[in-house]
Each structure stands twice: as C-alpha cells, then as structure tokens.
Amino acid sequence: MREFNSILVTGGAGFIGSHVIRTLLKERPQANLVNLDALTYAGNLTNLRDVEANPNYTFVKGDIQDKALVTQLFETHQFDAVVHLAAESHVDRSIENPMAFLETNILGTATLLNAAKNAWMGSEGDRCFYHISTDEVYGSLGAEGLFTEETAYDPRSPYSSSKASSDHLVRAWHHTYGLPIVISNCSNNYGAYQFPEKLIPLMIRNIRDERPLPVYGEGINVRDWLWVEDHASAIDVILHRGENGKTYNIGGLNEWKNIDLVHELIRLVDAALDREVGSSLKLITFVKDRAGHDLRYAIDASRIENELGWTPSITFEQGLAATVDWYLKNSEWLDSVTSGQYQQYYETMYSNRG
Ligand code: NAD
Ligand code: TYD
C-alpha cells in the first residue's frame, strides 16, 4: 500500500470530485489536497462548503489546459499523486458542442500528463497519476454481456470518444515515458451534488415542480447505476493499492431501464411530497431520442472485487431513497445551480426534442 502526502485533484468542484475530496480528507488525514477546477457551469464551490476550512485543503481556480499554471502548481506543492477528474461530462452537450470536450478532455489531460512527467522524471519514491474514466469508452452493449477491462474500445459519442482518447494518452505516457499510472472506468453515478442536467436529478427536480419528464426515445436504454460515495471509496482504494499501469472497472451490477427508473423516482418523490403515489406518472413525456443513443452499459467489476476487495457499501434501494431525500431537502442548491444560464440551456435542449 502506498501513501501520498501531496495530491492534486482536478475537477474537485464537480459532482464526483467533491465526494472524492471529502473521502480523501477523511481517509488520508496526512495528505494535503489541492483542488484545481475551472468552475465551469458544472463546478460549484458550495459542493465543498463543509471542507473549505480544512487546513489540508486548498482550492485553485484554473484550467487544466493552462500549462504555466499546472507547472507552477507542481513546483509549489511537490505533488506525489494526481487524481484527475476534470472533464466535460455530459453526452447531450457533447453532441451540441464537441470542441469543448476535445479541448478539456484530451488537451487538458495531455497538459497534466506532461507536467507530471516533467516533475517526476528521475525522482525517487511512489508517484501515481490516476485517471478517472467512464464505461462509455467501451461502446454500447446488446441485451447480453458485460464490459470487462479487456473489452475493445468502441466509443460512439463525442464525449465517450474524448474520454477514450484521454485513456489512450495516459497509457501512452506510461508505456513511453514510464509514468506511473492507474485508470478506472466506472458506470453511471448517482447521489448528492449531481448537476441536474443528468437523468436522476433532472427527473427529481421536474417531478417536484410538476414539469414534463422528458424520456428519450422509448425509455428502453439501460444504465448501470452506482452510488457516488461508493465510487469515491473505490477511487481511494485504487489510488493507494491499485497496481501500476493497470485498469479497473467499477460498477455495482445494478442495471435499470430508463423508464423503470423514472417510475421508481416518481414513486419515491410522490411519497416524500405527500402526493398520491403515481400522480406524477402523467408528467412522463416521450421525446425525440438522443442522436447515437447507446443502448446498454453494464460493468463486470470482478477485478476490483477480487484483487482489491472493494464492493459497494449500500444497495440501490438505499442509495436512491437517500438521494431523493437529499435533493428535496436541498432545494436551494437545486434551484441555485439551475438558475440563469442553465435555464437557457434547458429551453434550447428540450425545445428541439418535441
Ligand atoms: P462534472 O461535470 O460534475 O464535473 C466536472 C468538473 O470539472 C467541474 O467542477 C468543472 O468545473 C471541472 N472542469 C471542467 N473543465 C475543466 C477544465 N478545463 N479545467 C479545470 N476544471 C475543469 O463531472 P462528474 O460527473 O463529476 O465527472 C467527473 C469525472 O468522472 C469525469 O472525468 C467523468 O468523465 C468521469 N465519470 C463520470 C461518471 C458519471 O456518472 N458522472 C461516470 C464515470 C466516470
Ligand atoms: P445521462 O444521465 O445523461 O447519462 P449518460 O448519457 O452518460 O448515460 O442519461 C442517462 C440515460 O437517461 C441515458 O440513456 C439518456 C437518458 N435521458 C433521458 O431519457 N432523459 C433526459 O432528460 C436525460 C438527461 C437523459
């Protein structure tokens, strides 16, 4: 097992990153963390309000593509690990504006890799560049089968192809320059602080507000859902015990058809708001399908289970109930992140889907 004293976390003000920061501060009290985040629409410092006064935590606003800034941060903080989460992460946005995905996800990753290589070349001691990726790099499954670490890459959206490119770059820096790396590819996350452009928080918000629930196509696409805090704990385990150069798939064997998940959310939100359970079913609106919509994702997580002993800590039933409860109790957060610019995005996105 490795220990690190100075960790650069990128994208820590986003959904998963904020949970990773909380987990690392709790599990690794010896480590200093620097959170480098550009605070795009998806990054929000209120996600980290509970840790901002922690003496082991520093926030730096900046872009991972800014070579001078990244180099200076390596010099100042002498990082021995990088946990790289910063990315453009939403498939629908990648269809509208692919270039931002190529810039952050590909060029930004390359900038970080170069800075780590330059800082660590010839130095002694444990180092780790940990790249957080997605199961979407493997493409789309039919009714059967699971993605393993050996599944050939077949990304099909601008988002997933930009993430696949970044995975390849990380492996190239390992094989070519000997950079110590690990990669993980995780299934869909859910939980607190997820930006409500993604399925689960978007549906909770719209059920709450009695607005239409836009289900793409026939709602038959399948996603494999993992509680975000379990993803954060898997990241902590892989960072400290993962094998140099290796890839780990992370998932919870928890597949849901979109329409079934929307029904479940309606049940939970109606009950929590003391409405007649099922009264929000009338809000379901089938809209034009996403272009190139991947049918099914499902992860075989046996490597991380067998080799590192990680398994999810809670069931989907528990996680989803806690998630609905969190969004309803944190209406202020939900409303503040969806004001202004997001309203415009929502109107544009969904007015095209009639
Ligand atoms: P998110 O969109 O909620 O957060 C991304 C964060 O990165 C934001 O804080 C944003 O401000 C920051 N960022 C964006 N561009 C930046 C740049 N150029 N420089 C610095 N910071 C920048 O994303 P998320 O859902 O938390 O995902 C985090 C990572 O996990 C991504 O790499 C994503 O591909 C991967 N992932 C996500 C999921 C999921 O279900 N959400 C599943 C598997 C893997
Ligand atoms: P999303 O949360 O965007 O994650 P991803 O596309 O990365 O899996 O979407 C999850 C699924 O829900 C996906 O099949 C698309 C579908 N979806 C809808 O049906 N309606 C919506 O409004 C959104 C945002 C997603």
XYZ file of C-alpha atoms and ligand atoms in Angstrom:
423
model
C 0.000 0.000 0.000
C 1.201 3.475 -0.963
C 0.612 6.697 0.949
C 0.734 10.136 -0.650
C 1.408 13.453 1.044
C 0.515 15.968 -1.630
C -2.330 15.193 -4.028
C -3.567 17.259 -6.962
C -7.279 16.630 -7.520
C -8.639 18.101 -10.764
C -12.351 18.815 -11.163
C -12.912 18.651 -7.404
C -15.762 21.170 -7.500
C -17.846 18.888 -9.719
C -20.170 16.073 -8.764
C -17.814 13.114 -8.267
C -14.775 15.272 -7.489
C -16.429 16.864 -4.468
C -17.136 13.416 -2.999
C -13.578 12.294 -3.760
C -12.171 15.307 -1.903
C -14.363 14.602 1.113
C -13.371 10.914 1.102
C -9.631 11.599 0.771
C -9.623 14.256 3.519
C -11.352 11.780 5.820
C -9.389 8.629 4.945
C -5.936 10.221 4.454
C -5.533 12.896 7.120
C -1.763 13.154 6.431
C -2.302 14.297 2.848
C -2.539 17.868 1.567
C -5.009 18.250 -1.283
C -5.032 20.912 -3.968
C -8.277 21.127 -5.933
C -7.706 22.611 -9.405
C -11.032 23.434 -11.026
C -12.044 25.930 -13.710
C -15.532 26.305 -12.188
C -17.412 25.751 -15.433
C -21.213 25.586 -15.253
C -20.755 22.125 -13.653
C -18.351 23.194 -10.907
C -19.714 24.706 -7.747
C -17.807 25.621 -4.597
C -20.936 25.178 -2.477
C -20.433 21.433 -3.112
C -17.411 21.691 -0.786
C -18.561 24.195 1.808
C -18.148 21.640 4.624
C -14.423 21.122 3.896
C -13.233 24.538 2.727
C -11.811 25.431 6.162
C -9.859 22.153 6.426
C -6.124 23.099 6.740
C -5.209 20.193 4.414
C -7.355 21.578 1.604
C -6.548 24.331 -0.939
C -8.688 25.472 -3.854
C -7.134 26.888 -7.036
C -9.356 28.241 -9.792
C -7.807 27.408 -13.135
C -7.910 25.419 -16.340
C -6.105 22.086 -16.676
C -5.010 23.247 -20.138
C -3.028 26.126 -18.604
C 0.495 24.725 -18.855
C 2.175 27.544 -16.898
C -0.285 27.252 -14.016
C -0.099 23.459 -13.860
C 3.717 23.503 -13.957
C 3.845 26.122 -11.217
C 1.456 24.053 -9.049
C 3.704 21.000 -9.394
C 6.701 23.112 -8.353
C 4.988 24.729 -5.388
C 3.218 21.677 -3.987
C 5.588 18.845 -4.994
C 2.628 16.557 -5.766
C 3.248 12.845 -5.428
C -0.184 11.937 -6.837
C -2.726 13.307 -9.291
C -6.384 12.266 -9.183
C -7.704 13.543 -12.496
C -11.459 14.055 -12.727
C -11.779 17.409 -14.526
C -13.739 16.916 -17.717
C -16.668 17.984 -19.772
C -19.017 15.178 -18.817
C -22.466 15.439 -20.382
C -23.222 13.474 -23.574
C -26.014 15.805 -24.764
C -23.737 18.822 -24.501
C -21.011 16.931 -26.384
C -23.435 16.464 -29.262
C -24.129 20.218 -29.338
C -20.540 21.415 -28.782
C -17.888 18.698 -29.248
C -14.882 21.050 -29.330
C -15.055 21.909 -25.625
C -14.864 18.165 -24.925
C -11.812 17.696 -27.114
C -10.075 20.672 -25.516
C -10.618 19.805 -21.859
C -10.742 16.027 -22.026
C -7.916 15.443 -24.498
C -5.647 18.505 -24.452
C -6.208 19.124 -20.743
C -5.254 15.536 -19.913
C -2.135 15.789 -22.090
C -1.119 19.009 -20.316
C -1.381 17.299 -16.929
C 0.483 14.211 -18.141
C 3.374 16.331 -19.404
C 3.566 18.298 -16.174
C 3.619 15.064 -14.122
C 6.250 13.520 -16.392
C 8.486 16.605 -16.168
C 8.135 16.858 -12.392
C 8.562 13.164 -11.629
C 11.180 12.092 -14.168
C 14.178 10.669 -12.321
C 12.734 11.284 -8.848
C 12.553 8.711 -6.067
C 9.505 7.370 -4.192
C 5.922 6.441 -5.003
C 4.090 8.536 -7.546
C 0.721 7.950 -9.189
C -1.194 9.638 -11.987
C -4.757 8.355 -11.545
C -7.087 8.979 -14.483
C -10.827 8.695 -13.794
C -12.746 7.472 -16.818
C -16.075 6.045 -17.881
C -17.519 2.732 -19.073
C -18.829 4.630 -22.116
C -15.424 4.156 -23.808
C -16.405 0.508 -24.392
C -19.386 1.476 -26.568
C -22.856 0.010 -26.366
C -23.961 -3.493 -25.339
C -26.882 -5.525 -26.691
C -29.195 -7.368 -24.328
C -26.399 -9.652 -23.051
C -22.848 -9.305 -21.751
C -20.785 -7.032 -19.522
C -17.841 -4.707 -20.105
C -14.585 -6.142 -18.749
C -11.178 -4.448 -18.689
C -10.367 -6.439 -21.853
C -13.365 -5.191 -23.853
C -12.169 -3.379 -27.003
C -12.777 0.365 -27.023
C -15.686 1.429 -29.249
C -16.722 4.941 -28.174
C -19.664 6.367 -30.088
C -20.382 9.892 -28.781
C -18.111 12.953 -28.822
C -17.999 12.655 -25.007
C -17.023 8.991 -24.905
C -14.548 9.308 -27.755
C -12.833 12.226 -25.996
C -12.613 10.139 -22.804
C -11.301 7.148 -24.790
C -8.646 9.410 -26.325
C -7.580 10.578 -22.886
C -7.358 6.960 -21.636
C -5.078 6.152 -24.578
C -2.877 9.154 -23.814
C -2.491 8.080 -20.178
C -1.437 4.567 -21.273
C 0.924 6.056 -23.867
C 2.674 8.198 -21.212
C 3.028 5.050 -19.083
C 4.449 2.855 -21.830
C 6.597 5.517 -23.476
C 7.900 7.533 -20.541
C 7.367 5.133 -17.634
C 4.871 7.451 -15.921
C 3.252 5.565 -13.006
C -0.485 5.471 -13.740
C -3.769 3.783 -12.906
C -7.078 4.160 -14.766
C -10.596 3.296 -13.715
C -13.713 3.103 -15.867
C -16.918 3.497 -13.907
C -20.603 3.127 -14.691
C -23.224 5.884 -14.213
C -23.026 7.581 -10.812
C -25.894 8.998 -8.795
C -26.134 10.851 -5.477
C -25.921 14.323 -3.936
C -24.472 17.315 -5.850
C -25.020 15.948 -9.364
C -25.765 18.707 -11.835
C -29.456 18.423 -12.751
C -28.853 18.038 -16.480
C -28.229 14.331 -15.785
C -31.145 11.894 -15.647
C -31.734 11.332 -11.916
C -31.529 14.888 -10.524
C -33.307 16.268 -13.603
C -36.236 13.899 -13.037
C -36.381 14.584 -9.275
C -36.476 18.324 -9.925
C -39.133 18.079 -12.629
C -41.339 15.759 -10.555
C -41.025 18.199 -7.656
C -42.019 21.111 -9.914
C -44.695 19.122 -11.781
C -42.951 19.756 -15.091
C -42.824 17.289 -18.036
C -40.405 14.351 -17.575
C -38.508 14.060 -20.876
C -37.803 10.377 -21.571
C -35.652 9.920 -24.681
C -36.967 7.529 -27.350
C -38.957 4.697 -25.827
C -37.110 4.759 -22.480
C -35.658 1.296 -23.116
C -31.969 2.234 -22.763
C -30.238 0.593 -19.834
C -27.709 2.151 -17.440
C -25.794 0.516 -14.563
C -26.033 2.847 -11.531
C -23.502 3.243 -8.730
C -23.790 5.450 -5.631
C -21.234 8.250 -5.953
C -19.823 7.724 -2.446
C -19.066 4.118 -3.382
C -17.253 5.374 -6.477
C -15.249 7.738 -4.242
C -14.307 4.875 -1.919
C -13.238 2.751 -4.912
C -11.048 5.653 -6.105
C -9.393 5.852 -2.687
C -8.712 2.086 -2.760
C -7.322 2.108 -6.318
C -5.138 5.165 -5.689
C -3.486 3.505 -2.709
C -3.495 -0.160 -3.670
C -4.001 -0.353 -7.427
C -1.218 -1.877 -9.492
C 0.937 0.490 -11.541
C -0.205 0.529 -15.193
C -3.458 -1.287 -14.529
C -7.101 -0.533 -15.357
C -10.019 -1.264 -13.020
C -13.709 -1.303 -13.929
C -16.037 -0.012 -11.209
C -19.753 -0.829 -11.030
C -22.467 -2.220 -8.838
C -24.250 -4.822 -11.035
C -27.303 -2.596 -10.928
C -28.949 -2.238 -14.311
C -32.071 -0.185 -14.851
C -34.102 0.576 -17.937
C -34.613 4.379 -18.013
C -38.397 4.181 -17.968
C -38.388 1.833 -14.967
C -36.054 4.174 -13.114
C -38.309 7.148 -13.870
C -41.264 5.175 -12.463
C -39.270 4.431 -9.307
C -38.342 8.115 -8.903
C -41.994 9.115 -9.320
C -42.939 6.648 -6.594
C -40.316 7.991 -4.192
C -40.850 11.712 -4.856
C -44.659 11.478 -4.796
C -44.486 9.669 -1.444
C -41.966 12.133 0.005
C -44.114 15.107 -1.029
C -47.311 13.513 0.343
C -48.873 13.345 -3.088
C -50.943 10.417 -4.215
C -48.284 7.884 -5.258
C -48.316 7.657 -9.044
C -49.965 11.013 -9.586
C -46.822 12.261 -11.358
C -46.919 9.450 -13.936
C -48.920 11.806 -16.133
C -45.816 14.013 -16.431
C -43.895 11.383 -18.420
C -43.294 12.731 -21.929
C -41.554 10.638 -24.561
C -39.326 12.967 -26.599
C -37.053 12.650 -29.625
C -34.234 10.211 -28.968
C -30.636 11.308 -28.344
C -28.531 11.074 -31.531
C -26.473 7.850 -31.498
C -28.015 6.853 -28.140
C -26.065 3.919 -26.653
C -28.493 1.122 -25.784
C -26.950 -0.506 -22.741
C -23.968 -0.193 -20.396
C -23.131 -2.814 -17.779
C -19.893 -3.368 -15.870
C -18.117 -6.517 -14.760
C -16.384 -5.295 -11.590
C -14.872 -8.623 -10.582
C -11.246 -7.402 -10.886
C -11.563 -4.661 -8.266
C -13.600 -7.015 -6.086
C -11.189 -9.955 -6.313
C -7.877 -8.092 -6.348
C -8.594 -5.098 -4.087
C -11.550 -6.335 -2.030
C -13.802 -3.382 -2.948
C -17.586 -3.812 -3.152
C -20.410 -1.239 -2.986
C -21.441 -0.421 0.573
C -25.157 0.145 0.037
C -27.995 -1.154 -2.127
C -29.597 0.878 -4.909
C -32.812 0.997 -2.890
C -30.978 2.679 0.000
C -28.940 4.969 -2.250
C -31.867 6.133 -4.340
C -34.020 6.859 -1.282
C -31.154 8.860 0.292
C -30.611 10.710 -2.998
C -34.262 11.721 -3.387
C -34.263 12.830 0.232
C -31.090 14.921 -0.311
C -32.418 16.773 -3.379
C -35.759 17.522 -1.744
C -34.032 18.804 1.403
C -31.530 20.810 -0.655
C -33.997 22.565 -2.922
C -31.971 25.731 -2.546
C -28.900 24.059 -4.101
C -31.039 22.589 -6.889
C -32.614 25.959 -7.649
C -29.398 27.982 -7.464
C -27.421 25.752 -9.857
C -30.297 25.723 -12.331
C -30.843 29.447 -12.480
C -29.728 31.766 -15.304
C -27.531 30.078 -17.872
C -28.907 26.630 -17.164
C -32.477 27.769 -17.833
C -31.352 28.868 -21.272
C -29.616 25.513 -21.893
C -32.726 23.622 -20.798
C -35.062 25.609 -23.039
C -32.781 25.175 -26.080
C -32.102 21.470 -25.483
C -35.624 20.392 -24.821
C -37.412 22.676 -27.294
C -35.637 20.675 -30.057
C -36.961 17.392 -28.743
C -40.705 17.798 -29.249
P -18.941 17.170 -13.572
O -19.293 17.694 -14.923
O -19.967 17.205 -12.481
O -17.655 17.945 -13.003
C -16.548 18.262 -13.809
C -15.688 19.262 -13.052
O -14.549 19.548 -13.877
C -16.395 20.594 -12.782
O -16.143 21.013 -11.466
C -15.766 21.558 -13.785
O -15.730 22.896 -13.321
C -14.369 20.962 -13.923
N -13.749 21.297 -15.205
C -14.285 21.185 -16.445
N -13.420 21.601 -17.382
C -12.284 21.976 -16.720
C -11.016 22.475 -17.122
N -10.741 22.684 -18.416
N -10.087 22.730 -16.168
C -10.360 22.527 -14.850
N -11.549 22.068 -14.415
C -12.491 21.786 -15.337
O -18.421 15.696 -13.840
P -18.545 14.386 -12.923
O -19.821 13.716 -13.232
O -18.197 14.718 -11.529
O -17.386 13.501 -13.569
C -16.044 13.585 -13.086
C -15.181 12.626 -13.881
O -15.665 11.305 -13.738
C -15.139 12.918 -15.386
O -13.831 12.703 -15.835
C -16.089 11.905 -15.968
O -15.729 11.582 -17.301
C -15.899 10.726 -15.030
N -17.065 9.822 -14.865
C -18.309 10.322 -14.582
C -19.363 9.436 -14.408
C -20.754 9.932 -14.044
O -21.686 9.130 -13.983
N -20.947 11.199 -13.737
C -19.157 8.058 -14.530
C -17.867 7.595 -14.828
C -16.826 8.486 -14.985
P -27.367 10.753 -18.520
O -27.713 10.984 -17.084
O -27.200 11.935 -19.423
O -26.067 9.830 -18.533
P -25.345 9.042 -19.787
O -25.912 9.521 -21.065
O -23.918 9.443 -19.616
O -25.603 7.598 -19.531
O -28.506 9.848 -19.154
C -28.821 8.576 -18.614
C -29.853 7.942 -19.522
O -31.079 8.685 -19.440
C -29.468 7.952 -20.991
O -29.923 6.740 -21.587
C -30.233 9.134 -21.580
C -31.496 9.173 -20.728
N -32.089 10.516 -20.505
C -33.455 10.736 -20.731
O -34.205 9.826 -21.148
N -33.963 11.978 -20.480
C -33.190 13.014 -20.039
O -33.711 14.155 -19.860
C -31.798 12.783 -19.785
C -30.891 13.869 -19.295
C -31.289 11.507 -20.026
